[in-house]
Tab-separated table of C-alpha atoms and ligand atoms in Angstrom:
chain	number	residue	atom	x	y	z
A	1	MET	CA	-0.122	0.359	-0.047
A	2	ARG	CA	1.066	3.660	-1.082
A	3	PRO	CA	1.862	5.576	2.295
A	4	PRO	CA	0.530	8.381	2.538
A	5	ILE	CA	2.371	12.065	1.111
A	6	VAL	CA	1.771	15.431	2.572
A	7	GLU	CA	3.429	18.035	0.915
A	8	GLU	CA	1.999	21.667	2.018
A	9	GLY	CA	4.898	24.099	1.116
A	10	ASN	CA	8.071	23.584	1.286
A	11	ALA	CA	7.424	20.802	4.070
A	12	MET	CA	6.643	16.602	2.867
A	13	ARG	CA	5.703	13.947	4.826
A	14	VAL	CA	5.796	10.040	4.072
A	15	LYS	CA	4.603	7.679	6.971
A	16	PHE	CA	6.550	4.556	6.950
A	17	GLY	CA	4.565	2.314	9.373
A	18	ASP	CA	4.374	4.334	12.901
A	19	CYS	CA	7.682	6.334	12.216
A	20	LEU	CA	7.609	9.676	10.074
A	21	ILE	CA	9.921	10.794	7.320
A	22	GLU	CA	9.427	14.911	7.150
A	23	LEU	CA	11.075	17.177	4.806
A	24	VAL	CA	11.611	20.771	4.785
A	25	GLN	CA	13.457	23.850	4.138
A	26	GLY	CA	15.226	25.461	6.680
A	27	ASP	CA	18.118	26.051	9.493
A	28	ILE	CA	18.720	23.044	11.311
A	29	THR	CA	20.268	24.920	14.912
A	30	LEU	CA	16.143	25.865	15.071
A	31	GLN	CA	14.897	21.983	15.574
A	32	GLN	CA	13.183	21.284	17.992
A	33	VAL	CA	13.528	17.723	18.624
A	34	ASP	CA	15.711	15.399	20.698
A	35	ALA	CA	18.469	15.383	18.520
A	36	ILE	CA	19.943	16.930	15.429
A	37	VAL	CA	22.947	15.562	13.710
A	38	ASN	CA	26.319	17.466	12.613
A	39	ALA	CA	28.206	17.201	9.181
A	40	ALA	CA	31.555	17.483	10.933
A	41	ASN	CA	35.030	16.489	9.816
A	42	SER	CA	37.147	13.253	11.271
A	43	GLN	CA	38.952	15.766	13.431
A	44	LEU	CA	35.901	17.197	14.919
A	45	ALA	CA	37.865	19.890	14.905
A	46	GLY	CA	34.889	22.525	13.665
A	47	GLY	CA	34.814	24.442	10.399
A	48	GLY	CA	32.443	26.395	8.334
A	49	GLY	CA	28.755	25.267	7.166
A	50	VAL	CA	26.470	23.575	9.020
A	51	ASP	CA	29.098	22.795	11.354
A	52	GLY	CA	29.849	26.333	12.434
A	53	ALA	CA	26.335	27.045	12.636
A	54	ILE	CA	25.826	24.316	14.882
A	55	HIS	CA	28.398	25.518	17.232
A	56	ARG	CA	27.904	28.924	16.740
A	57	ALA	CA	24.424	28.175	18.306
A	58	ALA	CA	25.149	25.940	20.488
A	59	GLY	CA	28.349	27.862	23.007
A	60	PRO	CA	31.744	26.275	23.472
A	61	SER	CA	30.681	23.135	26.043
A	62	VAL	CA	30.633	20.725	22.937
A	63	MET	CA	33.940	21.443	21.299
A	64	GLU	CA	34.857	20.569	25.110
A	65	GLU	CA	32.737	17.839	25.636
A	66	THR	CA	34.141	16.584	21.786
A	67	ASP	CA	37.968	17.434	22.422
A	68	ARG	CA	37.173	15.310	26.433
A	69	ARG	CA	35.349	12.543	24.969
A	70	TYR	CA	36.894	11.513	21.888
A	71	PRO	CA	40.215	12.940	21.166
A	72	GLU	CA	40.721	10.803	18.808
A	73	GLY	CA	37.997	12.510	16.481
A	74	CYS	CA	35.532	10.315	14.688
A	75	PRO	CA	36.159	7.972	11.227
A	76	THR	CA	34.623	8.147	8.415
A	77	GLY	CA	31.457	6.786	8.014
A	78	SER	CA	31.018	7.490	11.679
A	79	ALA	CA	29.400	9.701	14.619
A	80	VAL	CA	29.557	10.366	18.274
A	81	ALA	CA	27.331	12.070	20.592
A	82	SER	CA	27.632	15.160	23.081
A	83	ALA	CA	25.183	17.378	25.051
A	84	ALA	CA	23.759	19.917	22.711
A	85	GLY	CA	24.618	23.736	24.835
A	86	HIS	CA	22.557	26.612	24.005
A	87	LEU	CA	20.274	24.727	21.666
A	88	PRO	CA	16.958	23.098	21.518
A	89	ALA	CA	18.110	19.797	21.253
A	90	LYS	CA	18.923	17.024	23.677
A	91	TYR	CA	21.915	15.963	22.043
A	92	ILE	CA	23.748	16.515	18.891
A	93	PHE	CA	25.012	13.756	17.102
A	94	HIS	CA	28.356	14.571	14.620
A	95	ALA	CA	28.925	12.506	12.003
A	96	VAL	CA	31.821	12.243	9.741
A	97	GLY	CA	30.158	11.795	6.106
A	98	PRO	CA	32.777	10.968	2.854
A	99	VAL	CA	34.752	13.818	0.387
A	100	TRP	CA	33.071	13.127	-2.558
A	101	ARG	CA	35.863	11.639	-5.237
A	102	GLY	CA	34.151	10.951	-7.953
A	103	GLY	CA	31.841	7.301	-6.083
A	104	THR	CA	33.783	5.198	-6.639
A	105	SER	CA	35.859	5.607	-2.801
A	106	GLY	CA	33.780	3.837	-1.034
A	107	GLU	CA	31.591	7.226	-0.246
A	108	PRO	CA	27.869	5.654	-0.791
A	109	GLY	CA	28.621	3.386	1.748
A	110	HIS	CA	30.427	5.763	4.015
A	111	LEU	CA	27.297	7.707	3.853
A	112	ARG	CA	25.047	5.299	4.239
A	113	GLY	CA	27.340	4.128	8.009
A	114	ALA	CA	27.681	8.042	9.167
A	115	CYS	CA	22.997	8.324	8.806
A	116	GLN	CA	22.873	4.647	10.352
A	117	ARG	CA	25.318	5.183	13.125
A	118	CYS	CA	22.916	8.671	14.383
A	119	LEU	CA	19.882	6.512	13.969
A	120	GLU	CA	21.658	3.721	16.223
A	121	LEU	CA	22.343	6.813	18.487
A	122	ALA	CA	19.006	8.217	18.464
A	123	VAL	CA	17.391	4.472	19.491
A	124	GLU	CA	20.556	4.537	22.037
A	125	HIS	CA	20.146	7.910	23.395
A	126	GLU	CA	15.933	7.668	23.427
A	127	CYS	CA	15.699	10.014	20.933
A	128	GLU	CA	11.684	9.949	19.328
A	129	SER	CA	13.071	12.753	17.082
A	130	ILE	CA	16.367	13.772	14.776
A	131	ALA	CA	16.862	15.928	12.635
A	132	PHE	CA	19.423	15.379	9.674
A	133	PRO	CA	21.751	18.031	7.348
A	134	ALA	CA	22.418	17.053	3.884
A	135	ILE	CA	25.419	15.654	5.165
A	136	SER	CA	28.641	15.939	2.504
A	137	THR	CA	27.007	17.578	0.156
A	138	GLY	CA	28.382	21.410	0.819
A	139	VAL	CA	32.477	21.302	0.971
A	140	TYR	CA	32.394	17.952	0.653
A	141	GLY	CA	31.429	17.424	-2.513
A	142	TYR	CA	28.830	14.987	-2.720
A	143	PRO	CA	25.789	15.097	-5.832
A	144	MET	CA	22.912	16.492	-3.812
A	145	ASP	CA	20.494	13.791	-5.913
A	146	LEU	CA	23.074	10.995	-4.542
A	147	ALA	CA	23.010	12.279	-1.347
A	148	ALA	CA	19.713	12.243	-1.173
A	149	GLN	CA	19.077	8.093	-2.778
A	150	GLN	CA	21.926	6.702	-0.350
A	151	SER	CA	20.727	9.141	2.883
A	152	LEU	CA	16.890	8.693	2.438
A	153	GLU	CA	17.078	4.693	1.987
A	154	CYS	CA	19.177	4.262	5.379
A	155	VAL	CA	16.577	5.903	6.707
A	156	ARG	CA	13.172	3.689	5.191
A	157	ASP	CA	15.267	0.754	5.767
A	158	PHE	CA	16.848	1.559	9.577
A	159	LEU	CA	12.760	2.309	10.575
A	160	GLN	CA	11.694	-0.825	8.415
A	161	THR	CA	13.439	-2.875	10.663
A	162	HIS	CA	13.342	-0.861	14.006
A	163	GLN	CA	10.164	1.264	14.086
A	164	GLN	CA	11.913	4.155	15.687
A	165	PRO	CA	12.954	6.252	15.992
A	166	LYS	CA	9.512	8.073	15.519
A	167	LEU	CA	10.136	11.184	13.708
A	168	VAL	CA	13.499	11.826	11.253
A	169	ARG	CA	13.325	15.261	9.391
A	170	PHE	CA	15.647	16.458	7.171
A	171	VAL	CA	16.309	19.973	6.737
A	172	LEU	CA	17.658	21.255	3.584
A	173	PHE	CA	19.018	24.188	3.586
A	174	SER	CA	18.056	25.225	0.032
A	175	GLY	CA	15.254	25.052	-2.102
A	176	GLY	CA	17.579	22.887	-4.959
A	177	ALA	CA	18.433	20.535	-2.103
A	178	PHE	CA	14.418	20.422	-0.484
A	179	GLY	CA	13.728	19.207	-4.088
A	180	ALA	CA	16.221	16.594	-4.792
A	181	PHE	CA	14.980	14.578	-1.323
A	182	ALA	CA	11.435	15.326	-2.365
A	183	ARG	CA	11.735	13.827	-5.556
A	184	VAL	CA	13.854	10.738	-3.919
A	185	LEU	CA	11.361	10.714	-0.858
A	186	GLU	CA	8.205	10.408	-3.240
A	187	SER	CA	9.952	7.652	-5.817
A	188	MET	CA	10.228	5.589	-2.985
A	189	THR	CA	6.346	6.056	-1.930
A	190	ASP	CA	6.228	4.696	-5.541
A	191	SER	CA	7.880	1.385	-4.820
A	192	HIS	CA	6.849	0.949	-1.276
B	201	AR6	N1	20.960	23.779	8.395
B	201	AR6	C1	20.972	22.910	7.533
B	201	AR6	N2	21.783	23.146	6.235
B	201	AR6	C2	22.758	23.404	6.690
B	201	AR6	C3	23.171	24.718	6.957
B	201	AR6	C4	22.244	24.865	7.959
B	201	AR6	N3	22.698	25.894	9.222
B	201	AR6	N4	24.514	24.804	6.776
B	201	AR6	C5	24.638	25.116	5.442
B	201	AR6	N5	24.129	23.894	5.119
B	201	AR6	P1	28.781	21.158	5.224
B	201	AR6	P2	29.866	18.487	4.365
B	201	AR6	C6	23.960	22.536	4.608
B	201	AR6	O1	29.811	22.142	4.219
B	201	AR6	O2	29.224	18.897	3.058
B	201	AR6	C7	32.776	21.735	7.790
B	201	AR6	O3	33.775	22.691	7.231
B	201	AR6	C8	24.552	23.069	2.874
B	201	AR6	O4	23.811	23.659	2.451
B	201	AR6	O5	28.232	22.037	5.848
B	201	AR6	O6	29.013	17.023	4.864
B	201	AR6	C9	32.999	20.800	8.194
B	201	AR6	O7	33.663	21.455	9.475
B	201	AR6	C10	25.075	21.794	2.591
B	201	AR6	O8	23.968	21.223	1.822
B	201	AR6	O9	28.910	19.660	5.103
B	201	AR6	C11	33.136	19.628	7.472
B	201	AR6	O10	34.823	20.036	7.624
B	201	AR6	C12	25.255	20.896	3.894
B	201	AR6	O11	24.106	21.391	4.646
B	201	AR6	C13	32.704	19.861	6.406
B	201	AR6	O12	32.279	20.757	6.503
B	201	AR6	C14	26.283	20.391	4.241
B	201	AR6	O13	27.007	21.460	3.917
B	201	AR6	C15	31.768	18.820	6.054
B	201	AR6	O14	31.382	19.447	4.536
């Protein structure tokens, strides 16, 4: 049976069992969810893009915590958790996506691994809701449509197996990113 699709403005929701995948256009630092995902680097050193925005909004306690708990950083294709400082969320999951090198250097597996580890962390930390940015699609150069395919497939497969977290939201910064994710999510509902 096709799951219901609800579209209103730049928002789209699709139910998978008891769980919801939601796409919105906006700023991830403003999301009222249990956990937000950061697109970090493997040194957890901070940087520009969404990483810079999250650390600025959360305050210095987050970097202090990641320096203390993860002095070795985090490997590409995985993620680590911290508290969320001044943000409305309870946790930040710092995910390290791959740098795009043409697609034959294991990039899809690494993007999926980072996404899946965040979902596992959400379950371990009893998060009912989690918000992702489009990991790797900025400085790391991953093509938006391919990133949307990997990320959404990862979430769909995880929800079908685990039935949690109840809400997985992708917060897309631009209309183009929103459109790319919406096309992939819509195509998934056809084969569901
Ligand atoms: N909310 C949601 N999405 C955002 C926001 C925001 N506030 N700001 C940017 N984006 P990027 P990457 C989008 O470059 O490619 C950093 O320096 C942005 O438009 O932040 O994984 C890290 O320290 C893009 O679609 O992350 C790493 O060194 C997406 O977030 C490196 O960049 C990801 O872009 C990671 O590169």
